């Protein structure tokens, strides 16, 4: 069986619309980032600069770390379709969330890894290899755990808790990757750090949420196959059917949209 690489961040998309996953991840069909994704990438850059400096024992201020966010956001080489979003507005929101993360979230965390890459975790019996970068590995009273930063307009509920629904498969892969890359058991619940990209100050919330043992749904049991087994069967069958009911079934998010027979 040939080995097919699955990026952690793409696993949910494989089940949401296999045809879109095939287009993007096997056929290499690309499209520019949207404003939300590019803002998320920029916030990741700024917060990582802040946390890495702390981890290195040479802390920097939130203002200093913000330059990494701003330079990523303004990167002229990044392919971004800004649509009707003003980049200056995105920068304002990004800076507000970056500042809140540095003041409200980072001081409560004990990170032992920042942007931890895992080149490849092969599972030969399934014919797949997992790859990706785990945002953070932290220590807690319950042992080491992974943390994942999620930004977006619905990343944090009105109750101040980060939305965790739908993120289990991706976090499960990050747990496997982090354990492989760092070489220590991951035993604490997986954590999502939500950064809510609302237009108003009140809607620019940060918050945290947890998922207990997200690996369980990936690995399954003797009686019930896990998502990785399903992913393997789907990919190696070559049956990349489309899902016209996917919320991302639009020309804005799918590079196959113009020619796809499954679209709604
Ligand atoms: S157009 Fe819709 S159904 Fe077709 S691949 Fe894209 S998301 Fe899937």
GROMACS .gro file of C-alpha atoms and ligand atoms in nm:
model
  272
    1UNK     CA    1   0.000   0.000   0.000
    2UNK     CA    2   0.143   0.340  -0.088
    3UNK     CA    3   0.159   0.590   0.196
    4UNK     CA    4  -0.062   0.898   0.164
    5UNK     CA    5   0.017   1.202   0.377
    6UNK     CA    6  -0.261   1.368   0.575
    7UNK     CA    7  -0.207   1.708   0.733
    8UNK     CA    8  -0.369   1.727   1.076
    9UNK     CA    9  -0.553   2.043   0.981
   10UNK     CA   10  -0.709   1.869   0.679
   11UNK     CA   11  -0.859   1.562   0.846
   12UNK     CA   12  -1.197   1.720   0.919
   13UNK     CA   13  -1.215   1.836   0.555
   14UNK     CA   14  -1.160   1.480   0.432
   15UNK     CA   15  -1.484   1.375   0.602
   16UNK     CA   16  -1.669   1.698   0.523
   17UNK     CA   17  -1.613   1.672   0.147
   18UNK     CA   18  -1.374   1.405   0.018
   19UNK     CA   19  -1.377   1.559  -0.331
   20UNK     CA   20  -1.262   1.896  -0.195
   21UNK     CA   21  -0.994   1.724   0.013
   22UNK     CA   22  -0.869   1.535  -0.293
   23UNK     CA   23  -0.862   1.856  -0.498
   24UNK     CA   24  -0.660   2.047  -0.242
   25UNK     CA   25  -0.439   1.781  -0.091
   26UNK     CA   26  -0.382   1.522  -0.366
   27UNK     CA   27  -0.432   1.719  -0.686
   28UNK     CA   28  -0.264   2.036  -0.558
   29UNK     CA   29  -0.548   2.269  -0.662
   30UNK     CA   30  -0.498   2.594  -0.476
   31UNK     CA   31  -0.677   2.918  -0.409
   32UNK     CA   32  -0.579   3.237  -0.225
   33UNK     CA   33  -0.628   3.258   0.151
   34UNK     CA   34  -0.937   3.440   0.269
   35UNK     CA   35  -0.914   3.727   0.518
   36UNK     CA   36  -1.011   3.509   0.816
   37UNK     CA   37  -0.745   3.246   0.745
   38UNK     CA   38  -0.477   3.508   0.685
   39UNK     CA   39  -0.567   3.690   1.006
   40UNK     CA   40  -0.544   3.357   1.190
   41UNK     CA   41  -0.198   3.291   1.044
   42UNK     CA   42  -0.087   3.640   1.150
   43UNK     CA   43  -0.216   3.601   1.506
   44UNK     CA   44  -0.035   3.267   1.527
   45UNK     CA   45   0.291   3.439   1.426
   46UNK     CA   46   0.262   3.712   1.691
   47UNK     CA   47   0.159   3.487   1.980
   48UNK     CA   48   0.427   3.232   1.888
   49UNK     CA   49   0.695   3.505   1.897
   50UNK     CA   50   0.575   3.605   2.245
   51UNK     CA   51   0.563   3.248   2.381
   52UNK     CA   52   0.889   3.137   2.220
   53UNK     CA   53   1.076   3.430   2.376
   54UNK     CA   54   0.935   3.336   2.718
   55UNK     CA   55   1.033   2.972   2.662
   56UNK     CA   56   1.384   3.080   2.562
   57UNK     CA   57   1.424   3.274   2.887
   58UNK     CA   58   1.442   3.608   2.705
   59UNK     CA   59   1.087   3.746   2.737
   60UNK     CA   60   0.970   4.026   2.509
   61UNK     CA   61   0.671   4.256   2.550
   62UNK     CA   62   0.339   4.200   2.378
   63UNK     CA   63   0.410   4.513   2.172
   64UNK     CA   64   0.742   4.372   2.051
   65UNK     CA   65   0.582   4.039   1.960
   66UNK     CA   66   0.303   4.218   1.776
   67UNK     CA   67   0.549   4.315   1.502
   68UNK     CA   68   0.555   3.948   1.394
   69UNK     CA   69   0.177   3.959   1.363
   70UNK     CA   70   0.175   4.281   1.166
   71UNK     CA   71   0.454   4.180   0.927
   72UNK     CA   72   0.278   3.851   0.850
   73UNK     CA   73  -0.051   4.029   0.793
   74UNK     CA   74   0.110   4.285   0.562
   75UNK     CA   75   0.330   4.032   0.378
   76UNK     CA   76   0.314   4.135   0.015
   77UNK     CA   77   0.407   3.784  -0.100
   78UNK     CA   78   0.109   3.622   0.073
   79UNK     CA   79  -0.170   3.531  -0.168
   80UNK     CA   80  -0.474   3.680   0.002
   81UNK     CA   81  -0.810   3.764  -0.146
   82UNK     CA   82  -0.925   4.041   0.090
   83UNK     CA   83  -1.271   4.055  -0.073
   84UNK     CA   84  -1.463   4.333   0.100
   85UNK     CA   85  -1.249   4.331   0.416
   86UNK     CA   86  -1.025   4.628   0.486
   87UNK     CA   87  -0.677   4.499   0.585
   88UNK     CA   88  -0.646   4.786   0.834
   89UNK     CA   89  -0.959   4.661   1.014
   90UNK     CA   90  -0.816   4.309   1.022
   91UNK     CA   91  -0.494   4.446   1.170
   92UNK     CA   92  -0.685   4.632   1.441
   93UNK     CA   93  -0.873   4.316   1.538
   94UNK     CA   94  -0.555   4.108   1.527
   95UNK     CA   95  -0.368   4.350   1.752
   96UNK     CA   96  -0.652   4.357   2.005
   97UNK     CA   97  -0.662   3.977   2.024
   98UNK     CA   98  -0.284   3.947   2.033
   99UNK     CA   99  -0.271   4.186   2.329
  100UNK     CA  100  -0.546   4.002   2.513
  101UNK     CA  101  -0.376   3.667   2.452
  102UNK     CA  102  -0.046   3.794   2.593
  103UNK     CA  103  -0.212   3.952   2.898
  104UNK     CA  104  -0.487   3.701   2.979
  105UNK     CA  105  -0.393   3.361   2.839
  106UNK     CA  106  -0.014   3.327   2.820
  107UNK     CA  107   0.054   3.403   3.189
  108UNK     CA  108  -0.172   3.111   3.288
  109UNK     CA  109   0.015   2.858   3.073
  110UNK     CA  110   0.339   2.663   3.122
  111UNK     CA  111   0.456   2.585   2.772
  112UNK     CA  112   0.731   2.338   2.695
  113UNK     CA  113   0.692   2.360   2.319
  114UNK     CA  114   0.586   2.635   2.077
  115UNK     CA  115   0.491   2.557   1.715
  116UNK     CA  116   0.625   2.201   1.748
  117UNK     CA  117   0.667   2.050   1.400
  118UNK     CA  118   0.628   1.680   1.328
  119UNK     CA  119   0.759   1.594   0.985
  120UNK     CA  120   0.594   1.258   0.957
  121UNK     CA  121   0.425   0.997   1.169
  122UNK     CA  122   0.377   0.691   0.950
  123UNK     CA  123   0.111   0.433   1.019
  124UNK     CA  124   0.211   0.171   0.758
  125UNK     CA  125  -0.073  -0.070   0.835
  126UNK     CA  126  -0.319   0.204   0.736
  127UNK     CA  127  -0.111   0.338   0.447
  128UNK     CA  128  -0.115   0.691   0.586
  129UNK     CA  129   0.132   0.935   0.736
  130UNK     CA  130   0.027   1.220   0.962
  131UNK     CA  131   0.200   1.553   0.957
  132UNK     CA  132   0.148   1.897   1.103
  133UNK     CA  133   0.262   2.150   1.358
  134UNK     CA  134   0.124   2.146   1.711
  135UNK     CA  135   0.068   2.503   1.829
  136UNK     CA  136   0.174   2.443   2.189
  137UNK     CA  137   0.269   2.165   2.429
  138UNK     CA  138   0.210   2.257   2.792
  139UNK     CA  139   0.259   2.102   3.134
  140UNK     CA  140  -0.027   2.072   3.380
  141UNK     CA  141  -0.099   1.889   3.704
  142UNK     CA  142  -0.241   1.609   3.482
  143UNK     CA  143   0.079   1.581   3.276
  144UNK     CA  144   0.164   1.723   2.935
  145UNK     CA  145  -0.109   1.833   2.698
  146UNK     CA  146  -0.145   2.006   2.366
  147UNK     CA  147  -0.300   2.349   2.308
  148UNK     CA  148  -0.436   2.472   1.979
  149UNK     CA  149  -0.513   2.835   1.891
  150UNK     CA  150  -0.832   2.888   1.695
  151UNK     CA  151  -0.940   3.227   1.567
  152UNK     CA  152  -1.266   3.314   1.399
  153UNK     CA  153  -1.597   3.488   1.433
  154UNK     CA  154  -1.741   3.202   1.641
  155UNK     CA  155  -1.426   3.085   1.822
  156UNK     CA  156  -1.546   3.184   2.171
  157UNK     CA  157  -1.903   3.165   2.296
  158UNK     CA  158  -2.083   3.445   2.479
  159UNK     CA  159  -2.006   3.250   2.798
  160UNK     CA  160  -1.633   3.312   2.744
  161UNK     CA  161  -1.559   2.943   2.672
  162UNK     CA  162  -1.377   2.848   2.350
  163UNK     CA  163  -1.592   2.647   2.110
  164UNK     CA  164  -1.460   2.290   2.095
  165UNK     CA  165  -1.727   2.123   1.878
  166UNK     CA  166  -1.588   1.971   1.562
  167UNK     CA  167  -1.222   2.010   1.657
  168UNK     CA  168  -1.174   1.665   1.814
  169UNK     CA  169  -1.020   1.485   1.512
  170UNK     CA  170  -0.764   1.757   1.449
  171UNK     CA  171  -0.666   1.778   1.816
  172UNK     CA  172  -0.639   1.402   1.833
  173UNK     CA  173  -0.387   1.409   1.549
  174UNK     CA  174  -0.194   1.687   1.724
  175UNK     CA  175  -0.173   1.470   2.035
  176UNK     CA  176  -0.025   1.183   1.833
  177UNK     CA  177   0.216   1.415   1.654
  178UNK     CA  178   0.327   1.592   1.972
  179UNK     CA  179   0.389   1.266   2.154
  180UNK     CA  180   0.598   1.150   1.857
  181UNK     CA  181   0.789   1.479   1.824
  182UNK     CA  182   0.850   1.559   2.190
  183UNK     CA  183   0.885   1.202   2.313
  184UNK     CA  184   0.675   1.234   2.629
  185UNK     CA  185   0.327   1.100   2.701
  186UNK     CA  186   0.038   1.337   2.639
  187UNK     CA  187  -0.205   1.275   2.924
  188UNK     CA  188  -0.378   1.607   2.996
  189UNK     CA  189  -0.696   1.710   2.814
  190UNK     CA  190  -0.643   1.884   2.481
  191UNK     CA  191  -0.702   2.256   2.507
  192UNK     CA  192  -0.841   2.503   2.257
  193UNK     CA  193  -0.750   2.867   2.299
  194UNK     CA  194  -1.018   3.064   2.120
  195UNK     CA  195  -0.963   3.414   1.979
  196UNK     CA  196  -1.292   3.562   1.872
  197UNK     CA  197  -1.247   3.797   1.577
  198UNK     CA  198  -1.552   4.016   1.631
  199UNK     CA  199  -1.572   4.367   1.488
  200UNK     CA  200  -1.645   4.535   1.823
  201UNK     CA  201  -1.425   4.534   2.133
  202UNK     CA  202  -1.694   4.341   2.322
  203UNK     CA  203  -1.691   4.068   2.060
  204UNK     CA  204  -1.311   4.037   2.059
  205UNK     CA  205  -1.306   3.771   2.328
  206UNK     CA  206  -1.040   3.520   2.426
  207UNK     CA  207  -1.123   3.201   2.611
  208UNK     CA  208  -1.028   2.840   2.661
  209UNK     CA  209  -1.204   2.506   2.628
  210UNK     CA  210  -1.101   2.144   2.666
  211UNK     CA  211  -1.155   1.811   2.493
  212UNK     CA  212  -1.087   1.498   2.692
  213UNK     CA  213  -0.889   1.228   2.505
  214UNK     CA  214  -0.955   1.331   2.143
  215UNK     CA  215  -0.725   1.047   2.032
  216UNK     CA  216  -0.990   0.794   2.128
  217UNK     CA  217  -1.211   0.879   1.830
  218UNK     CA  218  -0.913   0.850   1.596
  219UNK     CA  219  -0.784   0.518   1.712
  220UNK     CA  220  -1.114   0.342   1.780
  221UNK     CA  221  -1.143   0.006   1.954
  222UNK     CA  222  -1.136  -0.359   1.854
  223UNK     CA  223  -1.511  -0.347   1.800
  224UNK     CA  224  -1.533  -0.007   1.637
  225UNK     CA  225  -1.286   0.139   1.387
  226UNK     CA  226  -1.157   0.490   1.455
  227UNK     CA  227  -1.149   0.785   1.220
  228UNK     CA  228  -0.799   0.699   1.099
  229UNK     CA  229  -0.920   0.360   0.976
  230UNK     CA  230  -1.210   0.531   0.800
  231UNK     CA  231  -0.973   0.788   0.650
  232UNK     CA  232  -0.746   0.512   0.523
  233UNK     CA  233  -1.034   0.321   0.361
  234UNK     CA  234  -1.169   0.635   0.199
  235UNK     CA  235  -0.836   0.749   0.060
  236UNK     CA  236  -0.720   0.409  -0.066
  237UNK     CA  237  -1.058   0.331  -0.221
  238UNK     CA  238  -1.020   0.642  -0.436
  239UNK     CA  239  -1.392   0.713  -0.389
  240UNK     CA  240  -1.365   1.088  -0.337
  241UNK     CA  241  -1.735   1.173  -0.354
  242UNK     CA  242  -1.853   1.531  -0.308
  243UNK     CA  243  -2.078   1.681  -0.044
  244UNK     CA  244  -2.283   1.961  -0.189
  245UNK     CA  245  -2.430   2.028   0.155
  246UNK     CA  246  -2.093   2.120   0.306
  247UNK     CA  247  -2.100   2.474   0.446
  248UNK     CA  248  -1.776   2.531   0.255
  249UNK     CA  249  -1.928   2.426  -0.079
  250UNK     CA  250  -1.874   2.754  -0.261
  251UNK     CA  251  -1.634   2.910  -0.509
  252UNK     CA  252  -1.493   3.104  -0.216
  253UNK     CA  253  -1.363   2.797  -0.035
  254UNK     CA  254  -1.340   2.516  -0.290
  255UNK     CA  255  -1.092   2.515  -0.582
  256UNK     CA  256  -1.299   2.247  -0.758
  257UNK     CA  257  -1.623   2.440  -0.750
  258UNK     CA  258  -1.630   2.551  -1.115
  259UNK     CA  259  -1.622   2.196  -1.251
  260UNK     CA  260  -1.768   1.988  -0.967
  261UNK     CA  261  -2.079   1.780  -1.041
  262UNK     CA  262  -2.163   1.736  -0.673
  263UNK     CA  263  -2.205   2.103  -0.585
  264UNK     CA  264  -2.545   2.218  -0.469
  265LIG     S1  265  -1.787   2.207  -0.512
  265LIG    FE1  266  -1.883   2.141  -0.321
  265LIG     S2  267  -1.921   1.922  -0.349
  265LIG    FE2  268  -1.774   1.984  -0.505
  265LIG     S3  269  -1.575   1.940  -0.418
  265LIG    FE3  270  -1.622   2.152  -0.372
  265LIG     S4  271  -1.718   2.149  -0.169
  265LIG    FE4  272  -1.722   1.941  -0.249
   0.00000   0.00000   0.00000
